[in-house]
CSV table of C-alpha atoms in Angstrom, one decimal:
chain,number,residue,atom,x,y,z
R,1,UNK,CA,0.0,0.0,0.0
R,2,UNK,CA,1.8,3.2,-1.0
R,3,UNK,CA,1.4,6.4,1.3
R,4,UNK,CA,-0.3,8.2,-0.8
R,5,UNK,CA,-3.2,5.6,-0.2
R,6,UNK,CA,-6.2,6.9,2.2
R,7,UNK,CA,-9.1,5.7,3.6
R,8,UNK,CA,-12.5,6.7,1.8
R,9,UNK,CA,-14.0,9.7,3.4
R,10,UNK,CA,-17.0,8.7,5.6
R,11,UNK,CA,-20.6,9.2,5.1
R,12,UNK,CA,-21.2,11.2,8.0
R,13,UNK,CA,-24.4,13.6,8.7
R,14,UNK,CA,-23.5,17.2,9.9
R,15,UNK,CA,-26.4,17.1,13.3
R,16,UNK,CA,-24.0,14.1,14.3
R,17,UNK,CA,-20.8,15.1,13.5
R,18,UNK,CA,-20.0,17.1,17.1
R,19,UNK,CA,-21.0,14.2,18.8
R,20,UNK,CA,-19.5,12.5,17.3
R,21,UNK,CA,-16.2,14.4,17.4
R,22,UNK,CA,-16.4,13.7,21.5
R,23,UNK,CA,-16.0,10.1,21.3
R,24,UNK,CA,-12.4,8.6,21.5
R,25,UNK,CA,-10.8,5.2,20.7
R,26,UNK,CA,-10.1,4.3,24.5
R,27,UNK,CA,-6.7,3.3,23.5
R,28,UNK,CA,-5.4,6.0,21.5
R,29,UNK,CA,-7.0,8.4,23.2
R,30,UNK,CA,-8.1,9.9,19.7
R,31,UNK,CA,-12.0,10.8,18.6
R,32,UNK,CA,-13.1,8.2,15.9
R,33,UNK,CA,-13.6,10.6,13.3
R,34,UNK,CA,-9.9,11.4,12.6
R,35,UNK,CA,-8.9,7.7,12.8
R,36,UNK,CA,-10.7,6.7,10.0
R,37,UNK,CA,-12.8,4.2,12.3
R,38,UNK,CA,-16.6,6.2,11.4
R,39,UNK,CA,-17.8,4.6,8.1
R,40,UNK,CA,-21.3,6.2,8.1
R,41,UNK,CA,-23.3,7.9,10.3
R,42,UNK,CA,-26.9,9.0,9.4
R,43,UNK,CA,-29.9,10.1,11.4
R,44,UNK,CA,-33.1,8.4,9.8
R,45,UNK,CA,-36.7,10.2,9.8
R,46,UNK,CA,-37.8,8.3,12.7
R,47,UNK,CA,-35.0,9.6,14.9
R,48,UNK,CA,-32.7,6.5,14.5
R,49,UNK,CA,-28.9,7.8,14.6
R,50,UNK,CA,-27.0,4.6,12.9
R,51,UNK,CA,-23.5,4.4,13.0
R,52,UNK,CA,-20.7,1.9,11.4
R,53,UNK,CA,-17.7,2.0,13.4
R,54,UNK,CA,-14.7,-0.1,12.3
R,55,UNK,CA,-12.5,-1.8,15.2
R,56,UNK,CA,-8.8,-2.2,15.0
R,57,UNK,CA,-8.9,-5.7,15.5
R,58,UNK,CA,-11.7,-8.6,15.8
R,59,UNK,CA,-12.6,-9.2,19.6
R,60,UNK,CA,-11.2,-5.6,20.6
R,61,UNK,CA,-11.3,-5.9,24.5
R,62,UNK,CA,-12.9,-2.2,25.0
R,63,UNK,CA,-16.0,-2.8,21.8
R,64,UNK,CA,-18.6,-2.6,24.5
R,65,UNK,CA,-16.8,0.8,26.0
R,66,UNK,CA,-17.3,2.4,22.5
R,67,UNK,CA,-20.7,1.4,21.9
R,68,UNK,CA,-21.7,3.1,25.4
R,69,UNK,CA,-19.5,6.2,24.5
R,70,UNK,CA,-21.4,6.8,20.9
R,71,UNK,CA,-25.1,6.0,22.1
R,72,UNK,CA,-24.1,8.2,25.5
R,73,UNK,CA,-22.8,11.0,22.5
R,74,UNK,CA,-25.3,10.8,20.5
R,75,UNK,CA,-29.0,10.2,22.6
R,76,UNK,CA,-27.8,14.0,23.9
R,77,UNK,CA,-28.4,15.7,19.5
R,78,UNK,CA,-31.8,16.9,19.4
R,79,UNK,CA,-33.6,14.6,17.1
R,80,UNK,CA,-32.3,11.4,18.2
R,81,UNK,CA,-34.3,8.5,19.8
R,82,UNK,CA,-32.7,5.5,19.4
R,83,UNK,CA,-28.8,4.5,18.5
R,84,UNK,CA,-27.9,1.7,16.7
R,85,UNK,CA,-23.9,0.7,16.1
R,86,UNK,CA,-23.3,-1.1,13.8
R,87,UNK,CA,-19.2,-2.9,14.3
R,88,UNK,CA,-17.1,-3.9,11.9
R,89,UNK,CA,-13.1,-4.8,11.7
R,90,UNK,CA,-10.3,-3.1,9.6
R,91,UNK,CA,-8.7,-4.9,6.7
R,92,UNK,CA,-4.7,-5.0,6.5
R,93,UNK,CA,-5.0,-2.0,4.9
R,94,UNK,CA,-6.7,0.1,6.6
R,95,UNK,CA,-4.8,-0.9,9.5
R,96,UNK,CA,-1.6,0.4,7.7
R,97,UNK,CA,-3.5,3.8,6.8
R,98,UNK,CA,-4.8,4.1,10.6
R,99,UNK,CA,-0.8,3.9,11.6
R,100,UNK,CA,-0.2,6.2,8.9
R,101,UNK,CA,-2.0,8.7,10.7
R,102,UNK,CA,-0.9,8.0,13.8
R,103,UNK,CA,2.5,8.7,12.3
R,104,UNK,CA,4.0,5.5,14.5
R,105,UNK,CA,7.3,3.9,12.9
R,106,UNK,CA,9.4,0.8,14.2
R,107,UNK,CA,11.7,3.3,16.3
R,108,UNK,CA,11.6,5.4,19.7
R,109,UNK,CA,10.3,8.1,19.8
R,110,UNK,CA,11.6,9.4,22.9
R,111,UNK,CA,14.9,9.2,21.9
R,112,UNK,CA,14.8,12.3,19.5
R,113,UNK,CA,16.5,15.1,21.5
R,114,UNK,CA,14.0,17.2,19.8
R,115,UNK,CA,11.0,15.1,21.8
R,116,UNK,CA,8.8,16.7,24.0
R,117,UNK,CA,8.5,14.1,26.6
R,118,UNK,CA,10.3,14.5,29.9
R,119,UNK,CA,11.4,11.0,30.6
R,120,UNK,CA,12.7,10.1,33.9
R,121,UNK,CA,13.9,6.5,34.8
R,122,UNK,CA,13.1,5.8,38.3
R,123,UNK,CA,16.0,4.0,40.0
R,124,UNK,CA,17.1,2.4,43.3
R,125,UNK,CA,20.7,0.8,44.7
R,126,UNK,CA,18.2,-2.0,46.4
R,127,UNK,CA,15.2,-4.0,46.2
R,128,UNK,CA,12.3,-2.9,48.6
R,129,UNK,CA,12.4,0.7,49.2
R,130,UNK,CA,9.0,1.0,47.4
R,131,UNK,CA,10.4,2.4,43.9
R,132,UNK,CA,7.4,1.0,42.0
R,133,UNK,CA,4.8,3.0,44.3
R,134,UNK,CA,7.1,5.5,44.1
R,135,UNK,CA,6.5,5.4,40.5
R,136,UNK,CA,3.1,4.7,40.0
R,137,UNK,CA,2.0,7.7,42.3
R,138,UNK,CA,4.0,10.2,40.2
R,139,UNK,CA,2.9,9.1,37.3
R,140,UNK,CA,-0.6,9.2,38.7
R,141,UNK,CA,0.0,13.0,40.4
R,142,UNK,CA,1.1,14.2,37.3
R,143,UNK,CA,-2.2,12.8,35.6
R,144,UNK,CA,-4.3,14.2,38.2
R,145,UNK,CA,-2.9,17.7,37.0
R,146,UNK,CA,-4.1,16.9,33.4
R,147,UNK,CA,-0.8,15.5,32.1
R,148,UNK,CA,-0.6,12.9,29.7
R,149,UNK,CA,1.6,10.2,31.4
R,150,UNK,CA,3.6,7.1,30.2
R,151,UNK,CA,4.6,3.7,32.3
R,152,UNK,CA,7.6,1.6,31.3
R,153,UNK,CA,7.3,-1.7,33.3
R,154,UNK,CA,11.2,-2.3,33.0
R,155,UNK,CA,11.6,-4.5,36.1
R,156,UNK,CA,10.5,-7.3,33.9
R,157,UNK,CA,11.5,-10.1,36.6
R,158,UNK,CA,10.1,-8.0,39.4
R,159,UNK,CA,6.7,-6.1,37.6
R,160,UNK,CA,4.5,-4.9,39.9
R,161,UNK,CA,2.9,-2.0,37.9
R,162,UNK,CA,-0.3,-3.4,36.8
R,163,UNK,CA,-1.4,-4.4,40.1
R,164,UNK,CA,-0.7,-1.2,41.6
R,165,UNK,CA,-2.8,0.4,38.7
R,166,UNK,CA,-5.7,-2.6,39.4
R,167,UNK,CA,-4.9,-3.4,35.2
R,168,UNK,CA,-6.8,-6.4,34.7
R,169,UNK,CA,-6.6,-7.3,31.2
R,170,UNK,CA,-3.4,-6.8,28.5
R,171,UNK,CA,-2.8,-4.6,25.6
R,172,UNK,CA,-4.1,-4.5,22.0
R,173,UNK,CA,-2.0,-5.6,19.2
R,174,UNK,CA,-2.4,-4.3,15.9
R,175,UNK,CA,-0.6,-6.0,13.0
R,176,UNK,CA,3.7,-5.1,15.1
R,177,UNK,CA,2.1,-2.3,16.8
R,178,UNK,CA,1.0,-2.7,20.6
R,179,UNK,CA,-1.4,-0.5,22.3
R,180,UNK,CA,-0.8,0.0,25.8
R,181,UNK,CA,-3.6,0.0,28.8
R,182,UNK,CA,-5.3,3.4,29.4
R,183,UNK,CA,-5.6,4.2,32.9
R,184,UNK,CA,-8.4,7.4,33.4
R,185,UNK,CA,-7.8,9.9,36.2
R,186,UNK,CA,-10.8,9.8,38.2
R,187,UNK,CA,-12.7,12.6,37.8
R,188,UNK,CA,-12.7,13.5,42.4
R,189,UNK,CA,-8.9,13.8,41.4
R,190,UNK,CA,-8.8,16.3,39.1
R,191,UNK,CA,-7.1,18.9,41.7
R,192,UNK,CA,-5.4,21.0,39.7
R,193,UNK,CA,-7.4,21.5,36.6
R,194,UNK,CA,-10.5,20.0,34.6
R,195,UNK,CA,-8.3,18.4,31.9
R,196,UNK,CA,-8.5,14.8,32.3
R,197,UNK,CA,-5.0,13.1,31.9
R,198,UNK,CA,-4.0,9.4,31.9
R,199,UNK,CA,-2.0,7.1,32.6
R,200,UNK,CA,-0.4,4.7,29.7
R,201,UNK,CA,1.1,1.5,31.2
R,202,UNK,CA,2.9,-1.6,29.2
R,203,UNK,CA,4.8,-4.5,31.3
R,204,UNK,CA,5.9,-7.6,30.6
R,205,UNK,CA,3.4,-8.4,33.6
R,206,UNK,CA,0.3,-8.2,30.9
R,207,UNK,CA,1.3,-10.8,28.9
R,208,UNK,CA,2.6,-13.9,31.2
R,209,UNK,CA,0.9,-15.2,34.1
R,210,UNK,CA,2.0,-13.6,37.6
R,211,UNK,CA,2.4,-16.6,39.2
R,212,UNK,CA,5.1,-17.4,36.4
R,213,UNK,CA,8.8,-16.3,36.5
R,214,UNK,CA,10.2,-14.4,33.9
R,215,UNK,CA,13.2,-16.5,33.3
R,216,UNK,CA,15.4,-14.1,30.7
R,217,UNK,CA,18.9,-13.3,30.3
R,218,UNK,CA,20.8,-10.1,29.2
R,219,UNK,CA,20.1,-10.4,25.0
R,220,UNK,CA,16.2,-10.8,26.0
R,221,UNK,CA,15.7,-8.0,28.9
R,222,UNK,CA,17.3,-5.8,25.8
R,223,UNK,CA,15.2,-6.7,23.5
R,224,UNK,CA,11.6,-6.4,25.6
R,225,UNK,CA,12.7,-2.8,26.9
R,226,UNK,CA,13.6,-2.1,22.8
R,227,UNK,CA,9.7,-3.2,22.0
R,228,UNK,CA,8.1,-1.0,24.8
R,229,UNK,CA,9.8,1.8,23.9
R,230,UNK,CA,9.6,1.2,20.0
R,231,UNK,CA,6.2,-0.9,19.1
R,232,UNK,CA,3.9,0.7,21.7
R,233,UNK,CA,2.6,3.7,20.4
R,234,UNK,CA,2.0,5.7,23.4
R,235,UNK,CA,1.3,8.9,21.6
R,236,UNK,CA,2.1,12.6,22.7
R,237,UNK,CA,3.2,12.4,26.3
R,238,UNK,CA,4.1,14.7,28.5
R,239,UNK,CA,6.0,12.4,30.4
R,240,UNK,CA,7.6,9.0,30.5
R,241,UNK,CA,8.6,7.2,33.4
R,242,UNK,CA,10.6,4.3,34.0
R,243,UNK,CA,10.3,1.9,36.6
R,244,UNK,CA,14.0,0.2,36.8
R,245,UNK,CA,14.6,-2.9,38.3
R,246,UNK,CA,16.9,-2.3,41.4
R,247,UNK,CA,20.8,-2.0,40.8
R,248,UNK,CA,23.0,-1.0,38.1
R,249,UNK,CA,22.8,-3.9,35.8
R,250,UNK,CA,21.3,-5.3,31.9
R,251,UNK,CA,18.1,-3.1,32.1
R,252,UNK,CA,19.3,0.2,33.5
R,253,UNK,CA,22.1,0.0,31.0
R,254,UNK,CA,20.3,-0.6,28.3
R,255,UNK,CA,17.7,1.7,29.1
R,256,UNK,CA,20.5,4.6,29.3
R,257,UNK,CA,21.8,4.0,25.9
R,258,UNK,CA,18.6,3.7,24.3
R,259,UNK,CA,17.2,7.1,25.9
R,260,UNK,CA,20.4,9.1,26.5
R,261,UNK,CA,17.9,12.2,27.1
R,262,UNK,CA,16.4,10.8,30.2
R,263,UNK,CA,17.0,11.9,33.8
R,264,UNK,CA,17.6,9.3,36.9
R,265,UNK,CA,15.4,9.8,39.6
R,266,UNK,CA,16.9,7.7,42.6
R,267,UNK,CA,14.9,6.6,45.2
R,268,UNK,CA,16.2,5.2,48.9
R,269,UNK,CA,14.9,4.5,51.7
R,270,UNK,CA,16.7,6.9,55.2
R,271,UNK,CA,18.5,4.7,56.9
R,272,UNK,CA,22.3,4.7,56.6
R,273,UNK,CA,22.8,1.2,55.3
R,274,UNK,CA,20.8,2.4,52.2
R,275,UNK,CA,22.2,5.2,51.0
R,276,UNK,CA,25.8,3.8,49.8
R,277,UNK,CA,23.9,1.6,48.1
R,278,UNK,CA,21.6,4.0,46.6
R,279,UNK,CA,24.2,6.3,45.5
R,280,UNK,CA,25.2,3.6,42.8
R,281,UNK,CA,21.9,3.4,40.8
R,282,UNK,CA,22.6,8.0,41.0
R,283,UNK,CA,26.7,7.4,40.1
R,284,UNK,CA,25.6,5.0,37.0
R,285,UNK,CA,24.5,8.1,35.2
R,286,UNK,CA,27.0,9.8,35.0
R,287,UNK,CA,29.1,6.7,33.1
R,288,UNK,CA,26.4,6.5,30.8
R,289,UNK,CA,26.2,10.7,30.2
R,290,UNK,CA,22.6,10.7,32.4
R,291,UNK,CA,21.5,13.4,34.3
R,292,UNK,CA,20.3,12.9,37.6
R,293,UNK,CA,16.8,14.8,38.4
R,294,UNK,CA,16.5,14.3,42.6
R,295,UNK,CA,16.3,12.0,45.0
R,296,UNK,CA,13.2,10.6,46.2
R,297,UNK,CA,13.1,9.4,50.4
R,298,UNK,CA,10.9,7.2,51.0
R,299,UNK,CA,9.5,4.9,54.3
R,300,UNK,CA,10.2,8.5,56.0
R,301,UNK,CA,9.0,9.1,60.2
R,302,UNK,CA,5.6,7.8,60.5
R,303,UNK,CA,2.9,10.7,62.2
R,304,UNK,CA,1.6,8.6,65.3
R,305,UNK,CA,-2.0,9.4,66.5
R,306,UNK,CA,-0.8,11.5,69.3
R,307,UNK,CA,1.3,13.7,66.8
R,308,UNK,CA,4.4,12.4,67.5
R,309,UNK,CA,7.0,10.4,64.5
R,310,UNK,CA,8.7,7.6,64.4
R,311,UNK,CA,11.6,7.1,62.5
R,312,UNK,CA,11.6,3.0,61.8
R,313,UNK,CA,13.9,3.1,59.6
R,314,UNK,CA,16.1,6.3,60.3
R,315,UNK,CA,16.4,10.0,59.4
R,316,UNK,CA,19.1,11.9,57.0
R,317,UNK,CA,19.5,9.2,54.6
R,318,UNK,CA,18.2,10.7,51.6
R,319,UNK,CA,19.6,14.5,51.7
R,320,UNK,CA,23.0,12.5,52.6
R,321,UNK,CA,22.6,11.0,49.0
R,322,UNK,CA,21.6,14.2,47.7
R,323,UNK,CA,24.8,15.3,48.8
R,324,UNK,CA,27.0,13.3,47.7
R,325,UNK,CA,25.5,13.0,44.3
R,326,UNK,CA,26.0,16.4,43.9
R,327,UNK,CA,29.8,16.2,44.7
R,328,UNK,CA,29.8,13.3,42.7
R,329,UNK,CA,28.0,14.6,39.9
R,330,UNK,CA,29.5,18.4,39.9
R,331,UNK,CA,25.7,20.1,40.0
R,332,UNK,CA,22.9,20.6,42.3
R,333,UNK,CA,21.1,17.2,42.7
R,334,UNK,CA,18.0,18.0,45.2
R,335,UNK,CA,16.4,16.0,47.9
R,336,UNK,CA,12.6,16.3,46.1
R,337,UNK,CA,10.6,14.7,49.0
R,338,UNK,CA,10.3,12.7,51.5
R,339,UNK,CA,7.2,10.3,51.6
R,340,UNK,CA,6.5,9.1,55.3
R,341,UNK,CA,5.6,5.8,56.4
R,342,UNK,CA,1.8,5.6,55.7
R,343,UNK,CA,-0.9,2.8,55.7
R,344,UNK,CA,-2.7,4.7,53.1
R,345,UNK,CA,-0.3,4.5,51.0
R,346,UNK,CA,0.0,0.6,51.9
R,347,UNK,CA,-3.4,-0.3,51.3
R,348,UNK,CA,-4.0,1.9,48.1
R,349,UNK,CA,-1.8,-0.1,46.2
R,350,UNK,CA,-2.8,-3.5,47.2
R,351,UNK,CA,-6.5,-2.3,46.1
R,352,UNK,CA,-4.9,-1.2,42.9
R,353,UNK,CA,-5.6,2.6,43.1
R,354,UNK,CA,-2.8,4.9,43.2
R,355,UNK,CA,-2.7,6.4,46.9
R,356,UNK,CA,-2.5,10.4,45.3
R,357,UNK,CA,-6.5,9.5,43.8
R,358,UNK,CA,-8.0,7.6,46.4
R,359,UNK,CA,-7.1,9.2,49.5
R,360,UNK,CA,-5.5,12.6,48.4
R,361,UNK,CA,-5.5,14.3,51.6
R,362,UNK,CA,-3.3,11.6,53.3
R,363,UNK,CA,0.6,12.4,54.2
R,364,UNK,CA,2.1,10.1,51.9
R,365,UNK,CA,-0.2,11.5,48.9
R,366,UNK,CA,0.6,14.9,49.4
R,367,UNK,CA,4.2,14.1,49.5
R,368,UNK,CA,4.0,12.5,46.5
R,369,UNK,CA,2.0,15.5,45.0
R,370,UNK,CA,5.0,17.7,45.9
R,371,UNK,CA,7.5,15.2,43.9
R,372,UNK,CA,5.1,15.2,40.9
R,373,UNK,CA,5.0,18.9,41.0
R,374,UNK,CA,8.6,19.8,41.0
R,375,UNK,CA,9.3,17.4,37.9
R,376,UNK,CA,6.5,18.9,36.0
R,377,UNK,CA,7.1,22.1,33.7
R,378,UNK,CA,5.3,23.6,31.2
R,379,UNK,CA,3.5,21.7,28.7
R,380,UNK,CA,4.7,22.0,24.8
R,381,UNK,CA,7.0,24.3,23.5
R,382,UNK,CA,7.3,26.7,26.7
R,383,UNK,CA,10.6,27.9,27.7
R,384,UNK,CA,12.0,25.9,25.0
R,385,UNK,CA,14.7,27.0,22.5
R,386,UNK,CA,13.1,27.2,19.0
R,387,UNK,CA,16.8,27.3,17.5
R,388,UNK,CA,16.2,30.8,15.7
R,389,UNK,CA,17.8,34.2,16.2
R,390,UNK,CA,15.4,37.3,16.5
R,391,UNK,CA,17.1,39.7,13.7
């Protein structure tokens, strides 16, 4: 199929087209109209709005979510009584014309230093010092503030992203291209504005059962973290983050050479025993020409009912890091937060809703909110350099 090739223009009636322009392909977060998936649509004389919808694949997991969208659409035009969709699949194709217009190619996308994505790969010297919360609440703050947020599941032995998102089902393939889960902000946690963000979310952890190990070796841990970042088409994002396995080894590696743009955020927990160990996963940037963003603390003093703290696992730990990173480093590296010891924060992820949307008021959320904020920035071209000289 050359490129030249287009989809036939669809039959559409003008009372249905702003409706119509409000309903989005769940995945690609895109109305159907400019994806080519609206055959027809046509309002009959006895108020019967009929519309042929083409899916991206046969058995699409999320069919019955875009017939509720279009009757929910269209029941509100004056005129219509009844809605009738009608569902068909795309051929081979029109498949190729819909990733046309997506503009999605076999490479990543994040890589180009012209990209607008802030990408940060979450890092840790040590297994359980809660990096994947850590990660999944950002990722969820910076939604909550309309944001349009991708998740990199790269602890592929170790994933744990799904479950603290609640994802219950796997992604879409189309043809090589893979379609990760959409995770909605709800809208009681739309604090900042009335925009409403997402959260994107691929890991090895959708397509093999949990209860199986991932048993994989250097040459394979490469190549998954190449098809995250390459064949899912995750679309404009504002940001991309990372969740590294912890240490310094295949995976962080390869996911510094194949985003040489991205920043390190290192997380730790206080104690002293940690932070040695921590400063590795910060050091590792700066062999592979990283930069490193902050450092997260987290497992902080817990507030007691009577007001007081307690520090179970130490104070100090993570500005010592930031510290010595920034000797290391030879630039400010900041402490961005610390994130206290907090049940909430504890149960929210076993229930699969990110702490910073189901209980927003509670310490450990409004910690995390503070972290989100300070890695935000302005959305698109803002305070960017455009590469031109004024004359």
């Amino acid at each position: 199929m050359s490129s030249e090739t287009v989809l036939p223009q669809p039959t559409v009636d003008p009372r249905l087209r702003d409706a119509l322009n409000t309903v989005q392909d769940p995945e690609l977060q895109r109305p159907l109209l400019d994806l080519g998936m609206v055959q027809r649509a046509v309002l009959e004389a006895d108020g019967t709005a009929t519309v042929g919808v083409l899916l991206t694949i046969s058995g699409c997991p999320l069919r019955s979510t875009i017939e509720a969208d279009l009757e929910s659409a269209l029941m509100q035009v004056d005129g219509v009584h009844r809605v009738t969709v009608e569902l068909g699949v795309m051929t081979p194709e029109q498949r190729q014309e819909l990733k046309q217009r997506l503009g999605h190619t076999r490479s990543i996308p994040f890589a180009d230093p012209d990209s607008l994505t802030r990408v940060h790969a979450v890092a840790s010297g040590k297994g359980g010092v809660g990096k994947s919360s850590v990660t999944a609440n950002i990722a969820a703050a910076l939604a909550a503030r309309g944001r349009q947020v991708g998740v990199v599941d790269a602890d592929i032995h170790g994933f744990s992203i799904p479950g603290l998102f609640g994802i219950q089902r796997g992604p879409t393939k189309v043809d090589e291209m893979i379609l990760p889960a959409v995770v909605e902000v709800p809208g009681n946690a739309r604090r900042d504005n009335g925009t409403p963000g997402c959260v994107k979310v691929i890991s090895i952890g959708m397509f093999t059962d949990p209860a199986t190990p991932v048993v994989w070796r250097g040459p394979l841990l490469d190549r998954a973290i190449e098809q995250f970042l390459a064949d899912v088409h995750f679309g404009d994002l504002d940001h991309l983050l990372l969740d590294l396995p912890p240490g310094t080894g295949d995976v962080a590696i390869s996911v510094a050479q194949k985003l040489p743009h991205s920043k390190v955020l290192v997380v730790s927990t206080p104690q002293q025993a940690a932070t040695g160990i921590a400063e590795r996963a910060g050091t590792l940037a700066a062999m592979t020409e990283q930069s490193v963003a902050g450092v997260v603390e987290n497992m902080a003093a817990m507030v007691m009912p009577d007001g007081s703290s307690l520090e179970l696992f130490g104070s100090g730990g993570g500005q010592q890091i930031a510290e010595s990173l920034t000797e290391r480093m030879g630039y400010p590296v900041p402490m961005l937060g610390s994130i206290p010891l907090d049940v909430a924060l504890r149960q929210a992820g076993d229930a699969g809703a990110p702490v910073v949307w189901s209980e927003p008021d509670s310490p450990a959320a409004v910690a995390l909110r503070e972290i989100a904020e300070q890695i935000d920035g302005p959305r698109g071209l803002a305070g960017m350099s455009l590469g031109v000289t004024p004359r």
